[in-house]
Short mmCIF file of C-alpha atoms and ligand atoms in Angstrom, two decimals:
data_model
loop_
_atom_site.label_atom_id
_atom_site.label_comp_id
_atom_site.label_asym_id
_atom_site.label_seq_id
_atom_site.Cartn_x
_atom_site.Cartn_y
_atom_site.Cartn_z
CA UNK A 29 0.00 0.00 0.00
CA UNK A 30 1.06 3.72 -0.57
CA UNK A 31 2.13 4.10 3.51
CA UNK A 32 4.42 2.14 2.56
CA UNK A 33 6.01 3.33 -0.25
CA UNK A 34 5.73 7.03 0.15
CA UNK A 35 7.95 7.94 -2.81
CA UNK A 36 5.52 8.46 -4.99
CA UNK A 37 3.38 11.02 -3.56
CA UNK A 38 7.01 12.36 -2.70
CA UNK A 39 7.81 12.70 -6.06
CA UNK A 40 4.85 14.16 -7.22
CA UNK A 41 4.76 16.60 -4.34
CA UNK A 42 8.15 17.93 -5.41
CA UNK A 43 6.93 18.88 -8.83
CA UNK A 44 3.25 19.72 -7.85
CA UNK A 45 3.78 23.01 -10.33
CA UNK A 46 4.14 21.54 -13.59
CA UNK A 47 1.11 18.86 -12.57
CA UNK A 48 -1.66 19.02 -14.92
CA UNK A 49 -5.23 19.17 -12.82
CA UNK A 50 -6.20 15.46 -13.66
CA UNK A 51 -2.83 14.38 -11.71
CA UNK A 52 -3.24 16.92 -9.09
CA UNK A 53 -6.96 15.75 -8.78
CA UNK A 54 -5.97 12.11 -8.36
CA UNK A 55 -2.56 13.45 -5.78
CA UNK A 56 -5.50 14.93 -3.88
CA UNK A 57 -7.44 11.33 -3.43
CA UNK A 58 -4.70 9.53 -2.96
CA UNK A 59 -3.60 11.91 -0.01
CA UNK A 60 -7.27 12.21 1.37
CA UNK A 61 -7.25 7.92 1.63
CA UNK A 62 -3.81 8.37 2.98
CA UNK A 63 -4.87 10.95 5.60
CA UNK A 64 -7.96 8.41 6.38
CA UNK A 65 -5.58 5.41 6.97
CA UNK A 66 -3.75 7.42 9.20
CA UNK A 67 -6.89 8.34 11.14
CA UNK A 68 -8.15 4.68 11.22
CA UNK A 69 -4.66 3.44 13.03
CA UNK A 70 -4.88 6.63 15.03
CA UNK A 71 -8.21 5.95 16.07
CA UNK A 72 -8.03 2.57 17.09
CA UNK A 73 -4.80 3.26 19.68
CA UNK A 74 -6.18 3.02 23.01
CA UNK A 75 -3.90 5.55 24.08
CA UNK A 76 -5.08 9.64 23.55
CA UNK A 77 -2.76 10.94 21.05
CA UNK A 78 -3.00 15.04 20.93
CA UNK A 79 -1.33 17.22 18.80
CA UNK A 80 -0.58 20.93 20.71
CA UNK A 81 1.12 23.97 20.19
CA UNK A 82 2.92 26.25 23.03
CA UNK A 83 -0.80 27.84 24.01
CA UNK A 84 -2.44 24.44 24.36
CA UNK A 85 -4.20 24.62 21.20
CA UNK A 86 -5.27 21.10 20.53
CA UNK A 87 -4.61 20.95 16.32
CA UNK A 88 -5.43 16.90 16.46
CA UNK A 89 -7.03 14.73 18.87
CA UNK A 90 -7.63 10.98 18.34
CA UNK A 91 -10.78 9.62 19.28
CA UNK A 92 -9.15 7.74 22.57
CA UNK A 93 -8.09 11.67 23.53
CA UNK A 94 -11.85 12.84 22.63
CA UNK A 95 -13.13 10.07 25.07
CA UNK A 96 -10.52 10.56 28.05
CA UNK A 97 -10.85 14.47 27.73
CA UNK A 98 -14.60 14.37 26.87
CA UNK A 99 -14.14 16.45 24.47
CA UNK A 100 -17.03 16.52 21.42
CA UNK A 101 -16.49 16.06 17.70
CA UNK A 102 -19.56 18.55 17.25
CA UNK A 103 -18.20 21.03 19.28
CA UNK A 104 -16.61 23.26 17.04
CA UNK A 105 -12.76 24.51 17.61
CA UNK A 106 -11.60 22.43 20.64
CA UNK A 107 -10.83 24.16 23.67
CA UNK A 108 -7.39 24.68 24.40
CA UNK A 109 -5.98 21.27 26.30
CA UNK A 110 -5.06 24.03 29.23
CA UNK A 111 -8.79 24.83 29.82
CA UNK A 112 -9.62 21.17 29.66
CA UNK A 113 -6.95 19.85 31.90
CA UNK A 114 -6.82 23.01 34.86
CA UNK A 115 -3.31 23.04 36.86
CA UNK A 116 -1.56 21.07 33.46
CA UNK A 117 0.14 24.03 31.95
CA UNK A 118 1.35 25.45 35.04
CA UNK A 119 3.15 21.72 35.28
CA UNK A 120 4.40 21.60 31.70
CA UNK A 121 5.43 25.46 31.17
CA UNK A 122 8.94 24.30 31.92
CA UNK A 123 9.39 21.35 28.82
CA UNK A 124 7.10 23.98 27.00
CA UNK A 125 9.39 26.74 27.13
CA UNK A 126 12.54 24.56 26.74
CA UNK A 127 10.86 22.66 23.96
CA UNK A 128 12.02 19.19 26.05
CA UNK A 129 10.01 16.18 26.71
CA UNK A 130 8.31 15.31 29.79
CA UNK A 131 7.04 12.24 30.88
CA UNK A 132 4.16 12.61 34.21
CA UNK A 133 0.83 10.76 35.72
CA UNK A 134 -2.24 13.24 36.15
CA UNK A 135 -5.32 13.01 37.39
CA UNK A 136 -8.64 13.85 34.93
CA UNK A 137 -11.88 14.53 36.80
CA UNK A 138 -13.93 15.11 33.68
CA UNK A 139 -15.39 13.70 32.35
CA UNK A 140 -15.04 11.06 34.60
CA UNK A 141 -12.08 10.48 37.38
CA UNK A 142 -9.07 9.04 35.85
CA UNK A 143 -5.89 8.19 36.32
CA UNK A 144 -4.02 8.91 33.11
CA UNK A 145 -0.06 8.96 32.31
CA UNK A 146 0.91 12.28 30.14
CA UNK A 147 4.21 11.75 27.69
CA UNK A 148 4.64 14.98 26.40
CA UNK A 149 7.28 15.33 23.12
CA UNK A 150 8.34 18.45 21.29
CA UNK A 151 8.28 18.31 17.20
CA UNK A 152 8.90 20.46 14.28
CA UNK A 153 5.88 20.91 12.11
CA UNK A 154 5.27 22.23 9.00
CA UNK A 155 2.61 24.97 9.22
CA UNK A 156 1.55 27.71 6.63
CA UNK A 157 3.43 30.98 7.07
CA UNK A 158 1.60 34.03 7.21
CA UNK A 159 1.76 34.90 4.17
CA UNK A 160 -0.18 31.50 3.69
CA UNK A 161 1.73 30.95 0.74
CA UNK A 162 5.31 29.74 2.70
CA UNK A 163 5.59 26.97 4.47
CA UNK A 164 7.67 27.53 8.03
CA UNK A 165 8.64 25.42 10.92
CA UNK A 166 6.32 25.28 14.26
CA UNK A 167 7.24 24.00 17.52
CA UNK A 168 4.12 21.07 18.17
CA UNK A 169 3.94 18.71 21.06
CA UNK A 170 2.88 15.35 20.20
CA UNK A 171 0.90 14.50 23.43
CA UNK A 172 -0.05 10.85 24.61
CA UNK A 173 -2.19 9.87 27.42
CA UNK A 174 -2.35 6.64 28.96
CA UNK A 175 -5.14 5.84 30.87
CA UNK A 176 -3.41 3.90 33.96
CA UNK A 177 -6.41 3.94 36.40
CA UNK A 178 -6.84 0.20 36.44
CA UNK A 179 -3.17 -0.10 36.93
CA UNK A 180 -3.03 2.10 39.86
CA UNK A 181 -5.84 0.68 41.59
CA UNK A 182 -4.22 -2.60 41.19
CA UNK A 183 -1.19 -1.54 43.14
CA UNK A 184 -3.54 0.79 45.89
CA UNK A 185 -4.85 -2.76 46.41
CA UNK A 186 -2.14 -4.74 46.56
CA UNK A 187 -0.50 -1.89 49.28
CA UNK A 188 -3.68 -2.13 50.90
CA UNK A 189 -3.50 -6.16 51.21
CA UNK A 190 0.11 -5.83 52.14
CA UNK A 191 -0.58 -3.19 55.16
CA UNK A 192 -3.98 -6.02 55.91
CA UNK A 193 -1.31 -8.72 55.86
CA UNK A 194 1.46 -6.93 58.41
CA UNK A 195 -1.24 -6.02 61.25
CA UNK A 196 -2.82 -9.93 60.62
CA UNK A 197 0.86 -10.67 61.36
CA UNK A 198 1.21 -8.51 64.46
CA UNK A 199 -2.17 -9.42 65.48
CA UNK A 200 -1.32 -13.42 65.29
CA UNK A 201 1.86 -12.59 66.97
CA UNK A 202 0.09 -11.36 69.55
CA UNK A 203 -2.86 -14.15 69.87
CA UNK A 204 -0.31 -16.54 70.07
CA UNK A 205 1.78 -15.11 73.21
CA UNK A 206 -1.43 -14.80 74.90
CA UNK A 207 -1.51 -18.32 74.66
CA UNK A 208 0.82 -19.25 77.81
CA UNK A 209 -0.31 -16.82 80.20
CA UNK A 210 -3.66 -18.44 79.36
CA UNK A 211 -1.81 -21.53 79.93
CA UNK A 212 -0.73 -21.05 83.31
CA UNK A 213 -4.37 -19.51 84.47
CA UNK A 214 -5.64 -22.88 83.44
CA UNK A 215 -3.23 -24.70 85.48
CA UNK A 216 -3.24 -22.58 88.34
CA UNK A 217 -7.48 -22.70 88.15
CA UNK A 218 -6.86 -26.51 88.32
CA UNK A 219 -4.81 -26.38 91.67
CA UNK A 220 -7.31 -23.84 93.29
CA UNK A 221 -10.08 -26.18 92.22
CA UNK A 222 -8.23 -29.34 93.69
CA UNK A 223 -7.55 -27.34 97.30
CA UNK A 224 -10.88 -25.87 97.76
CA UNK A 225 -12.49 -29.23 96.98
CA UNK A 226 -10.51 -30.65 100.04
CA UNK A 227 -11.47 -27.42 101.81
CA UNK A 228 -15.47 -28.64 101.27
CA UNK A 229 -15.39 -30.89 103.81
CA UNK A 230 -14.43 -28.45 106.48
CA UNK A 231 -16.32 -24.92 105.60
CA UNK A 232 -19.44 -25.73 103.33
CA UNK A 233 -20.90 -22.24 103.24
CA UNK A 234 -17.53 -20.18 102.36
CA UNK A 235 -16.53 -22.46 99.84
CA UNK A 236 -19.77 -22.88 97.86
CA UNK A 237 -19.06 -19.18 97.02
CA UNK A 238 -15.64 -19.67 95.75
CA UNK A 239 -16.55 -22.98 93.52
CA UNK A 240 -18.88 -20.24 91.72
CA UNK A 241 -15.92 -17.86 91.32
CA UNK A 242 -14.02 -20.29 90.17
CA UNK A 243 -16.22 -21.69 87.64
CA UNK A 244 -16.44 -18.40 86.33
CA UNK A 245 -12.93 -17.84 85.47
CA UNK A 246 -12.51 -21.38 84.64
CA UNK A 247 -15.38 -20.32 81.61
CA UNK A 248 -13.95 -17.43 80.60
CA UNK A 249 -10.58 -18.74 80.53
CA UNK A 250 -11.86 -21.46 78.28
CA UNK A 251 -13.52 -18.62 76.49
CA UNK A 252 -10.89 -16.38 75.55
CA UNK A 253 -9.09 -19.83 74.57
CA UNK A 254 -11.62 -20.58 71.73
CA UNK A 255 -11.57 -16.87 71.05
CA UNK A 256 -7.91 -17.14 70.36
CA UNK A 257 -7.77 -20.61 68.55
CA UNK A 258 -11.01 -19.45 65.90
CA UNK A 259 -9.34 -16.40 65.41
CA UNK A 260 -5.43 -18.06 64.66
CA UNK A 261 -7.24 -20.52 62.69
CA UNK A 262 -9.21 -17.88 60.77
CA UNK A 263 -6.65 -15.66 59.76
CA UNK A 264 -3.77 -18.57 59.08
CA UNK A 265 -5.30 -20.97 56.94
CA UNK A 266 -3.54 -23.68 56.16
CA UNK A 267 -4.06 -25.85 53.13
CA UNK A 268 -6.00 -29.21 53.28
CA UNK A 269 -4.38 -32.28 53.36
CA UNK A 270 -6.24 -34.33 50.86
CA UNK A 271 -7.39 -37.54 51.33
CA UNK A 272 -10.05 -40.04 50.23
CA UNK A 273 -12.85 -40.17 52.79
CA UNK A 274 -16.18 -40.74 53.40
CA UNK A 275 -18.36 -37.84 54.56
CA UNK A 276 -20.93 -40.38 56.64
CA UNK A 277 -17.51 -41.10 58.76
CA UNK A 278 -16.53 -37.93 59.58
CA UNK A 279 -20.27 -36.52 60.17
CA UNK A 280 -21.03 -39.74 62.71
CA UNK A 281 -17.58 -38.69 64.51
CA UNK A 282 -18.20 -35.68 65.04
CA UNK A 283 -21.85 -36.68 65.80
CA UNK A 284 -20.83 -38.42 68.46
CA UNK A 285 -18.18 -35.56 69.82
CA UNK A 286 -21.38 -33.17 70.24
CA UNK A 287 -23.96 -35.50 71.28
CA UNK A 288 -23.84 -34.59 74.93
CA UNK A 289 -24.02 -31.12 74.15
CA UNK A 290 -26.76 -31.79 71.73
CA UNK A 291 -28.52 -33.87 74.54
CA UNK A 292 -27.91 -30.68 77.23
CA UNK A 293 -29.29 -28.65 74.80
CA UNK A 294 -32.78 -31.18 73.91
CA UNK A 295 -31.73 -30.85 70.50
CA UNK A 296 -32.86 -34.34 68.26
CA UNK A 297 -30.84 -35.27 65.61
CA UNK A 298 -31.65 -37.59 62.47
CA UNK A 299 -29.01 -38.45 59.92
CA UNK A 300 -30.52 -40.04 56.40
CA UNK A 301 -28.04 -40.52 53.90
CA UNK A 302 -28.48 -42.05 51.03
CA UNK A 303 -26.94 -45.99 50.12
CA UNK A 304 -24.36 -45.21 47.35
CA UNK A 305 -21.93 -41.92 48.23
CA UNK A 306 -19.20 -41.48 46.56
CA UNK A 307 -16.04 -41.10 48.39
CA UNK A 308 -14.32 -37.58 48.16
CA UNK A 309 -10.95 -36.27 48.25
CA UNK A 310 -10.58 -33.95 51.59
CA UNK A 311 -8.98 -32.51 54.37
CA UNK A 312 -10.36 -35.10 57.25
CA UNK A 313 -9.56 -32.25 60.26
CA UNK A 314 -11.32 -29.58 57.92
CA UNK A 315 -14.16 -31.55 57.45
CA UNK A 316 -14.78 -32.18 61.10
CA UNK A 317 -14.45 -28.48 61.70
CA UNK A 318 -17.03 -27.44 59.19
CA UNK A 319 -19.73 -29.96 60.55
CA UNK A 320 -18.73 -29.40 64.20
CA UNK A 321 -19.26 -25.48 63.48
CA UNK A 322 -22.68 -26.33 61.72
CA UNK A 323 -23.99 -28.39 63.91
CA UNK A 324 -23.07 -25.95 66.64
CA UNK A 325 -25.01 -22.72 65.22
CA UNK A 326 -28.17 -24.98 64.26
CA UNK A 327 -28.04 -26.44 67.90
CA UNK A 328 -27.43 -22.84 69.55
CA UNK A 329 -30.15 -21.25 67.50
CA UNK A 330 -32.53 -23.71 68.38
CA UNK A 331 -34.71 -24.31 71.60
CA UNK A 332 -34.79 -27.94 73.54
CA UNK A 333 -37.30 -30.09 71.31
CA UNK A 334 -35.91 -28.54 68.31
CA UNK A 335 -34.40 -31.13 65.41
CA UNK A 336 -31.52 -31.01 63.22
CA UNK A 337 -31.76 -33.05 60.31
CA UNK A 338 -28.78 -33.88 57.85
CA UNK A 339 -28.82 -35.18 54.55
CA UNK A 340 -26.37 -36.79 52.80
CA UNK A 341 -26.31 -37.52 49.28
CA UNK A 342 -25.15 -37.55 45.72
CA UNK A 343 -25.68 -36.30 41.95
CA UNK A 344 -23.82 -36.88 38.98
CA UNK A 345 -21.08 -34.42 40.10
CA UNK A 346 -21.13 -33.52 43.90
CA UNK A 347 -21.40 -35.40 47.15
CA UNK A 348 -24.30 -33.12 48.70
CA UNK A 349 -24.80 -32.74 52.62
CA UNK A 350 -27.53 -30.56 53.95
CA UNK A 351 -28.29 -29.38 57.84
CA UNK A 352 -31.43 -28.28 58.29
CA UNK A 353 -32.77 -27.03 61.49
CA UNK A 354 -35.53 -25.55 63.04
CA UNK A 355 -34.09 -22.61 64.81
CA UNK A 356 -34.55 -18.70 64.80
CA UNK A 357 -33.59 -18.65 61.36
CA UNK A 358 -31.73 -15.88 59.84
CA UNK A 359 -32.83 -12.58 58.91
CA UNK A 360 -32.28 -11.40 55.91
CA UNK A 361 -29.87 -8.55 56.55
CA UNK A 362 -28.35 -11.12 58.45
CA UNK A 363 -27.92 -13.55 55.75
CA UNK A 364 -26.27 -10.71 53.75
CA UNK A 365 -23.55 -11.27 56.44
CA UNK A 366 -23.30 -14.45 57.41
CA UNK A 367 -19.86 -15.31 56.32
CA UNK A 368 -18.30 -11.83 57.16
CA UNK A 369 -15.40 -12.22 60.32
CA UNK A 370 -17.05 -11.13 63.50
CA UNK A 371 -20.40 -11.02 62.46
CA UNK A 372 -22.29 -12.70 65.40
CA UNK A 373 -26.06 -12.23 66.81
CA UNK A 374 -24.78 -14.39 69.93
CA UNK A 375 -23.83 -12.62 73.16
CA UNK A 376 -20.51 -14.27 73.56
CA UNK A 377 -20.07 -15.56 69.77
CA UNK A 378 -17.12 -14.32 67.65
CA UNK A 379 -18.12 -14.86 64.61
CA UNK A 380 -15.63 -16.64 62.77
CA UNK A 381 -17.37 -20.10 62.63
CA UNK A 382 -18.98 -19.71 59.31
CA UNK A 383 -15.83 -17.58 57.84
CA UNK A 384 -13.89 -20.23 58.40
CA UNK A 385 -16.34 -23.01 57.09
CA UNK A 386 -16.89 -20.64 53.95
CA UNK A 387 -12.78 -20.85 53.67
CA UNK A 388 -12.46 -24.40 53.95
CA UNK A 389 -14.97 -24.76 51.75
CA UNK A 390 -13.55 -22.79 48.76
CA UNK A 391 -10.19 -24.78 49.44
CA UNK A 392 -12.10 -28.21 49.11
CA UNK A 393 -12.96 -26.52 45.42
CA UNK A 394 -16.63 -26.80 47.12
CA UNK A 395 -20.03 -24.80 47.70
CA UNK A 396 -22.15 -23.49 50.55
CA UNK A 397 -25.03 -22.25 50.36
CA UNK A 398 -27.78 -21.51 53.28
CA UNK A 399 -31.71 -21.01 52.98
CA UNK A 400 -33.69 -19.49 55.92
CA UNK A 401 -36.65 -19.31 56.92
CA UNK A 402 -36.89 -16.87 59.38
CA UNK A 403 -38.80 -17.87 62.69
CA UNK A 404 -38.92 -21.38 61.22
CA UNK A 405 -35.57 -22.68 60.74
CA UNK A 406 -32.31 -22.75 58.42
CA UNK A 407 -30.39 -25.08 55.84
CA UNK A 408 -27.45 -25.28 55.04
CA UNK A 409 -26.22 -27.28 51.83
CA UNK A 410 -22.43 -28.28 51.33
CA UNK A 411 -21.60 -29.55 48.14
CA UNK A 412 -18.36 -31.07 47.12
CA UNK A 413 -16.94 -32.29 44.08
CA UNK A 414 -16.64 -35.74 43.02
CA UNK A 415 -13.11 -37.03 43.26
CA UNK A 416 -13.46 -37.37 39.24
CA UNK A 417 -14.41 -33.74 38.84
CA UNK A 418 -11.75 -32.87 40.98
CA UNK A 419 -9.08 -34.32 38.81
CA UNK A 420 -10.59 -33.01 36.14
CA UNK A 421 -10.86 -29.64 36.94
CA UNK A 422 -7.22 -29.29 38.06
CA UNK A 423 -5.80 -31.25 34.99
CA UNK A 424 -5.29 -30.49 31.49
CA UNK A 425 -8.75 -29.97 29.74
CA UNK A 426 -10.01 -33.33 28.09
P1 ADP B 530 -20.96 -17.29 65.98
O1 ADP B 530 -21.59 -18.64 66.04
O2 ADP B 530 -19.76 -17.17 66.85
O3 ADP B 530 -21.93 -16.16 66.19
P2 ADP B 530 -20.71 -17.87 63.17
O4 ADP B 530 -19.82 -17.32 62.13
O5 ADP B 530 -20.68 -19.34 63.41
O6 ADP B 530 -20.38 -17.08 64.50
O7 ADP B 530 -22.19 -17.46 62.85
C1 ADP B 530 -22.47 -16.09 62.58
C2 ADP B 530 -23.93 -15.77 62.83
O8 ADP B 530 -24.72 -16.42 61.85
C3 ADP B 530 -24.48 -16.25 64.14
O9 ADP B 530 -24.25 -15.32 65.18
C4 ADP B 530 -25.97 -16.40 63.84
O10 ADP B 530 -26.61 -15.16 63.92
C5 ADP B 530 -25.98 -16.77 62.38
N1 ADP B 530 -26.19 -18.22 62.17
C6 ADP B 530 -25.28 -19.11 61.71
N2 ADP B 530 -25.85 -20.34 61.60
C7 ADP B 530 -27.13 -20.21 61.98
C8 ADP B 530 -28.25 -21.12 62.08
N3 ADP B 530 -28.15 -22.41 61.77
N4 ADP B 530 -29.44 -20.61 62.49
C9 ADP B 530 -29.56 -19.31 62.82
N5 ADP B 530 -28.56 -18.42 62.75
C10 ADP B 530 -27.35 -18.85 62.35
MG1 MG B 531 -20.73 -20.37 65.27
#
């Protein structure tokens, strides 16, 4: 194509006096389609390529520069790129004066808020003379923007994880210390509790008092202990350990783990799962945590006579368990925030159960997801992926 090989038009150009009109005609077209080329490439850049003299007066704009400056095809001469950018010649006068290039990232509020990155290069263009029949040398800036936005929120995010990630640091630091002196309470709890018990015998009435003080800070001992293991658990997640287990297993252990608080609490439980379930490929610890933190919220939002029922089962791709209770249920503002950390409706809960759950979960390459009903109860479905799937999914396509 003519871009290409530009001698032509060159030549012509060099003797455009002596052209008859048919050969300037056809010079004319074949400059216009060369002049629309130009515009098509210039057009499709993504970046906004201006073209400015020393007062800002924008002489070409591409249509990436129309859309980043907002400025409008239909609206005449464009405004010069100082009005349309305030505070920007103040910070290129220097490369403007000097005629230098300058490279610098500026914000655009209009027409929308962007970030944008300005390269700024002098260049000598012909422009008619005043006596419009000369041709002279101009000073032009070619100027390109590049929208960056994306780019920079990306790395306002990743400094934001990175400050998130130092204080979870600091803060597990600091969990974990309080671990001994919690330590040595416990142990120190146990003696008192083993002396006043031989104390009983002799003073009944003063001792009754201090077996109730003691059972106190024995609770919130063992309190602050869960406190401190949901919340080093919760923030250091450690990946699962696969293995190939059945889900009936692990449920009836931890079944029978909780079944005297489950009994304490008058809570009925009925397990149905179905003959045939697949085996899956999981973390057997992680596993017991999720049910033992599902079982727990459907027994603590229910009242003695209540029943938790749990389903286990099987489709073509998933291993399917459901808990259903018949608890408070959840409302739905609730729901909204069921998985968020420290989100509790308990007087004493921390709210980490179903983060953690929701974690484990998404590491198993799993689902949960929880219907309520509120005032009539709550289900929650866990669905896994068949050990096929699995290997599937994480290997080459088929
Ligand atoms: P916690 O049990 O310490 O409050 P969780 O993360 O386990 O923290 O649960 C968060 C909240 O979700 C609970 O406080 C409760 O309001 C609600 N919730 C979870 N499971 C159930 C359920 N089965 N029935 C009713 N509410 C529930
Ligand atoms: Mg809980």
């Amino acid at each position: 194509m003519a871009v290409t090989k530009p001698s032509s038009i060159e030549r012509m150009l060099e003797r455009i006096d002596t052209l008859d009109a048919a050969t300037l005609a056809s010079l004319a077209q074949r400059l216009g389609r060369e002049r629309g080329l130009f515009e098509r490439v210039f057009n499709v850049l993504q970046e906004g390529v201006l073209v400015v003299d020393a007062d800002g007066e924008i002489a070409y704009a591409n249509a990436a520069a129309h859309r980043l400056l907002g400025l409008r095809a239909s609206d005449g001469p464009a405004p010069a790129l100082w009005r349309l950018v305030p505070g920007l010649r103040a910070m290129l006068a220097p490369a403007l004066e000097s005629g230098t290039g300058l490279t610098r990232e500026i914000e655009l509020s209009y027409p929308e808020p962007r970030a944008v990155r300005l390269y700024l290069v002098p260049f000598a263009a012909p422009v008619a003379a005043l006596d419009l029949a000369s041709v002279v040398e101009a000073r032009r800036f070619a100027v390109v923007l590049t929208d960056i936005t994306r780019d920079k929120l990306d790395t306002d995010q990743r400094i934001e994880s990175e400050r998130v990630a130092s204080i979870v640091l600091l803060a597990a630091g600091v969990a974990h210390e309080l671990g001994n002196p919690l330590n040595s309470l416990t142990i120190h709890l146990q003696v008192v509790e083993r002396k006043l018990r031989k104390l009983r015998g002799i003073d009944k009435k003063d001792t009754a008092g201090l077996a109730e003080s003691l059972r106190v800070c024995q609770d919130e001992v063992a309190r602050l202990d869960g406190i401190i293991a949901n919340f080093l658990q919760a923030i250091r997640p450690s990946p699962p350990d696969f293995s190939d287990l059945r889900l009936g297993d692990v449920l009836a252990e931890v079944l029978a783990f909780q079944e005297r608080e489950l009994t304490d609490r008058g809570v009925n439980v009925e397990v149905e799962a179905a003959r045939e379930v697949p085996e899956i490929s999981a973390d057997r610890d992680q596993m017991k945590q999720v049910f033992f933190n599902l079982i727990k919220n459907a027994s603590e939002a229910m009242q003695p006579g209540g029943r938790l029922r749990i389903r286990l089962g099987a489709d073509e791709d998933h291993v399917l368990l459901a808990f259903t209770d018949t608890g408070t249920g959840i409302k739905p503002e609730d729901l909204a925030r069921l998985f968020e950390p420290y989100h509790t409706t308990k007087p004493g809960g921390h709210g980490l159960g179903m983060m953690v759950v929701q974690r484990i979960m998404r590491a198993h390459g799993g689902h949960i997801s929880v219907e309520s009903n509120p005032g009539h109860g709550t289900t929650v479905t866990l669905q896994f992926p068949l050990k096929h799937r699995r290997v599937r999914l994480l290997g080459p396509a088929p």
